[in-house]
Every structure is written in structure tokens, then in C-alpha cells.
């Protein structure tokens, strides 16, 4: 591939000096891809959170694993340079940034791999670490009628980015997170070695990289398990006035056998008022169905709870069979009578539901607002306390504000900030303790996501401070919890986060990235020169 150098034409000596530097570094790295100066305006210094802007030295668009290996080796040859893989930059707290280092844009490798295989009689797909899950979905379904088993809610995330965290959605209760649904990785380690790893081949690297926050290697290829894709989804929302009833049903559903539960179970918290963004109207899937608050009991509090469920079926299934199966499952639940909303959508349409919310939010100019989000895993034993203190008090939307919906009927007001609290339970079963993901101890735990879209200004700082308070409160009260997509600053906090896995995490770092070159934006280890 011909090299393309950033910013060729300039009007100042300083800029042409920078271009000389870029040319020199490009030639010395012998890249097949391209390189650009780090620029405060480039994607490399931004992320979805919009809370930090950190300037790298160079942004590299590699052509593949060999380029990445060259960049890592070049960084290793210096006393201070670091390397951050950037997936789609959907981190909140600068995790994919490299202060004065190399940022590698993994999206440029997105098309490198796409090969269907059968391993031990089961279908798998080899995909690039830089591929977006939405592309994996589209291509797998349209070409092979197959689909990965475990998803994230939002699919404009990269394969390598979510595998470096966990990758969770409403299928995780059945299949585990995405990290439990890959059988092989190709990884460029912090020494620049290109290594294939799996449960049986270099297992320490394989399990280390899964949920490893990018600390042990850059994932350039992943082998993802597939299953036949359904054609259609019955998408259902049921509303609860009481948290105890909501959690009882959620925990019941995630504990059932495959044919005795839904194919997807999530939940969220919403305001008990008529606010179009955060209140009753935001729950209805079908605009023809109206939310009737008269169904609610008198005793109801300031927030309500919604279980979001999905039932997969094929076009060849009889409608009466689908209706019967759904009725049987819904019939066992204790939601408020009359507060049910449902619709049938294609499987692709269901999985792309957040994309539609993104399109709406972009059209209304709120998508690019800062996002002081907080994600946690909270053990079942502590979720009632969490509800009392966080859902009902600390994280109330201010002035009936802040929400983002995952349905296309979203009413968006760009002068408002919005929030969404996702809250759903999963079980330890299906999460492999050999991976680097840190989990609470309880067998069932909730994935809690406080998702805020806040206009630029003082409210952003306020929300960041509120997040800190929530974490401090969890620690002080001794809750069984872990941050998901963690973002600590102090080593002590990281040690507490990993708990008894910390020694293993440190050992893996010493083995695979001894100079702490990789993923500096996580701020776990300091770059060394040994
Ligand atoms: P980036 O943010 O670019 O990178 C994240 C970290 O991984 C960085 O440290 C980076 O250096 C490292 N990294 C990136 N690529 C690689 C690679 N190939 N190899 C090794 N390390 C790498 N998460 C869920 O689990 N479920 C959800 O439903 C979900 N929904 C989301 C919706 C939205 C709108 C957003 C913004 C985020 C959501 N997330 C969700 C969080 C998401 O998983 C993280 O943001 C994650 O970081 C993936 O994003 P990314 O691919 O853009 O990675």
C-alpha cells in the first residue's frame, strides 16, 4: 500500500518540520499503512466520553499485525513512548489515548479478516480486532445466516475493544459475555511479538487479553463462535412499580433453562412521570400503545422499573405457536397488570435498536454531548441497597432530565440532558474466571449502567463528582461490586479492583508487556525502561 502522510501542505516552517518528522518516522518504521501527526483535533485525542482530550505524538493507521508489531517494537526502543490501540474510541475516560505516544487506529484493519470456519463441528468466524460488531452482524447474517451468540447493546464498537473489557448485553445470562464466546485470538504483545493464542495454545496470553483492558496485547484477530440467526424477535417491555418484584422476575428468568426463558433479558429504570424523554412515554415500543398510569398502584415511588425481553423465532414458525410460547413466559411474571408493550421486529432490526437511537440523537445534536457514564457490576446481595441509595436518590435525573432511549420513537430535546439506567442480572456461570475480567463474588450480579448525555458546562463536572460519590459510597458500605470499564487513577484502587487476581494481572503484565508500553490510558502501570 502507498503511504499517505498527514498534512502535506503547510504554510509555516514549524509545520513543515513536523512533516519532516512524520516522514522520518514513517520511513524508519517501514509501515505499509499510514501515519499522521498527533493533533488535538484528530480522533486520537478524543473519545465518546468527551471528558478528556490528550494529544498523542503520532496517529498510526496500520495495514495489519506486522505494522502494529513494528510500532510496538519502535516504542520499545525508546525510553518513554507508549502505544494505545484505539478501537472506535467509545471509551469514556481516555482509556484509548496515549499522552505523547502512538495511537493505533484499529479501524484501518477492520476488513483484514472475515473467514467462516467449522471447529469441532461448530461454526466460527475469524474477524479483525478492528472490525465493528455491526459489520460482523451484517456480514454473518447476510452471507451465512449465522450470528454471534453474545452481543453488546450498541454495535458500533470494535471486536478488540469489547473483548478487552467483557462485552455484555441481554444474552450474557445464557452465553456469558463476548469474552466467553471466542476460541482463538491473534495478539501483538507489548514485546511486539505476533502470537496466536487459545485455551490450549499460549493460554496465559489468551485469557489475559480477554477482559485485559489492552494491557497484555493488541487483539488483531478473534475467532468468534456462531449459531443460526433467527429471523424475527418478539420484543417486550413490562413495567414494575416495586424493585423487589422487578429483581425477583429478572433473577428467575436468568436462572431458567434455555427453552424456559427468553433469549434476551435486560432492564432499566425510568421516571414515574409524563416526561417524554425519561418518563412513561419512553417505555412504549409501539407508538400506538399508550402507557396508562392509572394501572399503577397508589403507593408507587419516584422511579419505575422495566424488564426488556426478547423471544427469537423463525419466519416458518406458526404465529399461534409464537404467541403461545410468549404468553406462557410472560404469564409467569409479576409486572403491573396492563403495563406491557410489545412488537415484532426482524432480528437485525432488534440488534440495531441502539443505532436508531444514535441516529435520532445525532439529528438532534445531543449525541456529541459529554457522557459522564458509570458502569458497575453489583452483586444481587447489594442491589436493593443500591436501588435505595443510587436509583432512588443519588442518580435521579435533575429536573426531569437526562435519559437516552433505545427505541426509534425517542423524543429528543437537545436542550436537555438525558439519562438511562440499565440494570439487568446475569449469573457467574458462563464467565470464565481465567480471563482478566474482575467480577463481584455473588453468583448473580447486576450490570448497572448510568448513561448520561449532559450538555457541556458545569453539569458535566457535577455528574463526574456524583459518579465518584457513588463509587466511594459502594466502597464505604462494603458493597460486593466492581466497576465495569474501570477508570481508577491510583495503584491502590486498581489493586482493590482486581482483589485476589491482582498478582496474576501483574505477572501477566511482566510476561507480555514488561515495559508497560500498551494501553497507557488505563493508567494501571507506568512506562519503564527495563
Ligand atoms: P476503545 O474505546 O477505542 O478502546 C477501549 C480500550 O481497549 C482501550 O484501552 C484500548 O486501548 C483498548 N483496545 C481497543 N482496541 C483494542 C484491541 N484491538 N486490542 C487490545 N486492546 C484494544 N459495552 C458493553 O459491554 N455492552 C454494551 O452494550 C455497551 N454499549 C455501549 C454503548 C455506547 C454508546 C458506548 C459509547 C459504549 C458502550 N459499551 C458497551 C462500552 C464499550 O464496550 C467500551 O466503550 C469499549 O471500550 C469498546 O469500545 P471501542 O471498541 O470503541 O474501544
Tab-separated table of C-alpha atoms in Angstrom, residues 262-445:
chain	number	residue	atom	x	y	z
A	262	UNK	CA	-36.467	-15.513	26.886
A	263	UNK	CA	-33.479	-15.166	24.563
A	264	UNK	CA	-32.615	-11.741	25.908
A	265	UNK	CA	-33.241	-10.233	29.357
A	266	UNK	CA	-32.369	-6.664	30.287
A	267	UNK	CA	-33.970	-3.985	32.385
A	268	UNK	CA	-33.972	-0.294	33.034
A	269	UNK	CA	-35.148	2.340	35.440
A	270	UNK	CA	-37.340	5.247	34.362
A	271	UNK	CA	-39.112	8.215	35.913
A	272	UNK	CA	-42.636	7.950	37.226
A	273	UNK	CA	-43.918	10.981	35.350
A	274	UNK	CA	-45.041	12.008	31.883
A	275	UNK	CA	-41.666	13.371	30.766
A	276	UNK	CA	-41.400	12.364	27.094
A	277	UNK	CA	-37.693	11.569	27.350
A	278	UNK	CA	-37.363	9.982	30.785
A	279	UNK	CA	-40.895	9.110	31.848
A	280	UNK	CA	-43.859	6.916	30.886
A	281	UNK	CA	-43.912	7.680	27.138
A	282	UNK	CA	-40.322	6.478	26.838
A	283	UNK	CA	-41.280	2.882	27.640
A	284	UNK	CA	-43.746	2.182	24.854
A	285	UNK	CA	-42.244	0.175	21.991
A	286	UNK	CA	-45.207	0.726	19.808
A	287	UNK	CA	-46.427	4.328	19.428
A	288	UNK	CA	-49.992	3.024	19.077
A	289	UNK	CA	-49.897	1.613	22.592
A	290	UNK	CA	-50.308	4.241	25.299
A	291	UNK	CA	-48.837	3.960	28.781
A	292	UNK	CA	-51.743	4.225	31.169
A	293	UNK	CA	-50.522	5.341	34.631
A	294	UNK	CA	-53.945	4.526	36.075
A	295	UNK	CA	-52.670	0.921	36.248
A	296	UNK	CA	-50.008	1.933	38.775
A	297	UNK	CA	-50.653	1.330	42.476
A	298	UNK	CA	-51.181	4.395	44.728
A	299	UNK	CA	-48.034	3.655	46.715
A	300	UNK	CA	-45.679	3.957	43.754
A	301	UNK	CA	-42.375	5.858	44.175
A	302	UNK	CA	-40.454	8.350	42.002
A	303	UNK	CA	-38.972	5.706	39.707
A	304	UNK	CA	-40.370	2.667	37.922
A	305	UNK	CA	-38.638	-0.409	36.543
A	306	UNK	CA	-38.926	-2.065	33.177
A	307	UNK	CA	-37.868	-5.563	32.146
A	308	UNK	CA	-36.947	-5.688	28.492
A	309	UNK	CA	-37.276	-9.144	26.942
A	310	UNK	CA	-36.878	-10.764	23.565
A	311	UNK	CA	-38.089	-14.047	22.142
A	312	UNK	CA	-36.474	-15.331	18.933
A	313	UNK	CA	-38.388	-17.138	16.225
A	314	UNK	CA	-38.232	-18.126	12.566
A	315	UNK	CA	-40.443	-16.993	9.714
A	316	UNK	CA	-41.552	-20.603	9.341
A	317	UNK	CA	-42.927	-20.718	12.925
A	318	UNK	CA	-46.712	-20.565	13.212
A	319	UNK	CA	-47.839	-17.196	14.697
A	320	UNK	CA	-50.054	-19.072	17.174
A	321	UNK	CA	-47.065	-21.109	18.394
A	322	UNK	CA	-45.050	-17.909	18.984
A	323	UNK	CA	-47.996	-16.252	20.767
A	324	UNK	CA	-48.488	-19.260	22.970
A	325	UNK	CA	-44.821	-19.553	23.921
A	326	UNK	CA	-44.594	-15.821	24.719
A	327	UNK	CA	-47.859	-15.853	26.704
A	328	UNK	CA	-46.625	-18.774	28.769
A	329	UNK	CA	-43.371	-16.962	29.630
A	330	UNK	CA	-44.975	-13.580	30.258
A	331	UNK	CA	-47.766	-15.241	32.255
A	332	UNK	CA	-45.305	-16.251	34.945
A	333	UNK	CA	-44.172	-12.669	35.602
A	334	UNK	CA	-45.420	-10.274	38.276
A	335	UNK	CA	-45.404	-6.929	36.468
A	336	UNK	CA	-48.146	-4.324	36.884
A	337	UNK	CA	-51.273	-5.577	35.121
A	338	UNK	CA	-51.827	-3.776	31.833
A	339	UNK	CA	-48.304	-2.301	31.647
A	340	UNK	CA	-46.916	-4.365	28.819
A	341	UNK	CA	-45.731	-3.184	25.430
A	342	UNK	CA	-44.599	-5.422	22.588
A	343	UNK	CA	-43.789	-5.529	18.926
A	344	UNK	CA	-42.301	-7.887	16.336
A	345	UNK	CA	-39.099	-6.804	14.619
A	346	UNK	CA	-36.506	-8.503	12.453
A	347	UNK	CA	-33.509	-9.949	14.281
A	348	UNK	CA	-31.234	-7.394	12.591
A	349	UNK	CA	-33.663	-4.614	13.474
A	350	UNK	CA	-33.659	-5.675	17.113
A	351	UNK	CA	-29.873	-5.818	17.333
A	352	UNK	CA	-29.597	-2.438	15.651
A	353	UNK	CA	-32.065	-0.780	18.055
A	354	UNK	CA	-29.472	1.490	19.657
A	355	UNK	CA	-28.239	2.600	16.232
A	356	UNK	CA	-31.645	4.145	15.638
A	357	UNK	CA	-31.410	5.979	18.945
A	358	UNK	CA	-27.955	7.164	17.869
A	359	UNK	CA	-29.312	8.452	14.575
A	360	UNK	CA	-32.059	10.358	16.397
A	361	UNK	CA	-29.635	11.771	18.939
A	362	UNK	CA	-27.242	12.828	16.165
A	363	UNK	CA	-30.057	14.509	14.265
A	364	UNK	CA	-30.911	16.454	17.399
A	365	UNK	CA	-27.309	17.331	18.188
A	366	UNK	CA	-27.132	15.536	21.542
A	367	UNK	CA	-25.017	12.538	20.566
A	368	UNK	CA	-21.811	14.548	20.853
A	369	UNK	CA	-22.621	15.911	24.309
A	370	UNK	CA	-20.240	14.829	27.071
A	371	UNK	CA	-21.036	11.450	28.606
A	372	UNK	CA	-20.124	11.139	32.267
A	373	UNK	CA	-21.165	7.494	32.376
A	374	UNK	CA	-20.680	4.993	35.141
A	375	UNK	CA	-20.890	1.216	34.685
A	376	UNK	CA	-20.847	-1.266	37.510
A	377	UNK	CA	-21.388	-4.920	38.300
A	378	UNK	CA	-23.352	-5.077	41.571
A	379	UNK	CA	-23.960	-8.336	43.398
A	380	UNK	CA	-27.556	-9.484	43.908
A	381	UNK	CA	-26.984	-9.276	47.675
A	382	UNK	CA	-26.434	-5.498	47.444
A	383	UNK	CA	-28.732	-4.458	44.624
A	384	UNK	CA	-31.585	-3.452	46.973
A	385	UNK	CA	-29.261	-1.052	48.843
A	386	UNK	CA	-28.070	0.234	45.504
A	387	UNK	CA	-31.641	0.879	44.426
A	388	UNK	CA	-32.479	2.708	47.670
A	389	UNK	CA	-29.434	4.944	47.568
A	390	UNK	CA	-28.496	5.356	43.925
A	391	UNK	CA	-31.548	4.790	41.741
A	392	UNK	CA	-33.995	6.437	44.132
A	393	UNK	CA	-31.774	9.255	45.464
A	394	UNK	CA	-28.273	9.902	44.129
A	395	UNK	CA	-28.828	9.371	40.451
A	396	UNK	CA	-32.209	10.937	39.925
A	397	UNK	CA	-32.306	12.968	36.756
A	398	UNK	CA	-32.183	16.603	37.679
A	399	UNK	CA	-35.331	18.497	36.780
A	400	UNK	CA	-36.824	15.502	34.979
A	401	UNK	CA	-33.875	15.445	32.636
A	402	UNK	CA	-31.268	13.064	31.259
A	403	UNK	CA	-32.252	9.862	29.577
A	404	UNK	CA	-31.471	8.156	26.365
A	405	UNK	CA	-33.836	5.654	24.902
A	406	UNK	CA	-33.013	2.685	22.795
A	407	UNK	CA	-36.080	2.936	20.600
A	408	UNK	CA	-36.607	4.883	17.463
A	409	UNK	CA	-39.618	6.662	18.877
A	410	UNK	CA	-37.298	8.633	21.155
A	411	UNK	CA	-38.395	12.161	21.801
A	412	UNK	CA	-35.218	14.153	21.808
A	413	UNK	CA	-34.853	17.649	23.108
A	414	UNK	CA	-31.339	18.888	22.555
A	415	UNK	CA	-31.537	21.428	25.369
A	416	UNK	CA	-31.980	18.688	27.886
A	417	UNK	CA	-29.558	16.277	29.287
A	418	UNK	CA	-30.827	12.745	29.470
A	419	UNK	CA	-30.046	9.617	31.377
A	420	UNK	CA	-30.643	5.957	31.150
A	421	UNK	CA	-30.051	3.437	33.864
A	422	UNK	CA	-29.701	-0.055	32.501
A	423	UNK	CA	-29.959	-2.658	35.163
A	424	UNK	CA	-30.061	-6.358	34.461
A	425	UNK	CA	-28.944	-9.512	36.130
A	426	UNK	CA	-26.573	-12.177	34.909
A	427	UNK	CA	-25.013	-15.214	36.512
A	428	UNK	CA	-21.373	-16.114	37.150
A	429	UNK	CA	-21.976	-19.253	35.116
A	430	UNK	CA	-20.646	-18.501	31.647
A	431	UNK	CA	-17.966	-16.078	32.868
A	432	UNK	CA	-14.570	-17.728	32.749
A	433	UNK	CA	-12.535	-16.879	35.844
A	434	UNK	CA	-9.318	-17.415	33.867
A	435	UNK	CA	-9.987	-14.206	31.921
A	436	UNK	CA	-8.884	-10.849	33.330
A	437	UNK	CA	-12.440	-9.567	33.904
A	438	UNK	CA	-12.977	-8.610	37.563
A	439	UNK	CA	-16.394	-9.692	38.914
A	440	UNK	CA	-18.260	-9.393	42.199
A	441	UNK	CA	-18.360	-12.561	44.273
A	442	UNK	CA	-22.119	-13.200	44.254
A	443	UNK	CA	-23.404	-15.860	41.864
A	444	UNK	CA	-25.977	-13.480	40.394
A	445	UNK	CA	-24.996	-9.892	39.797
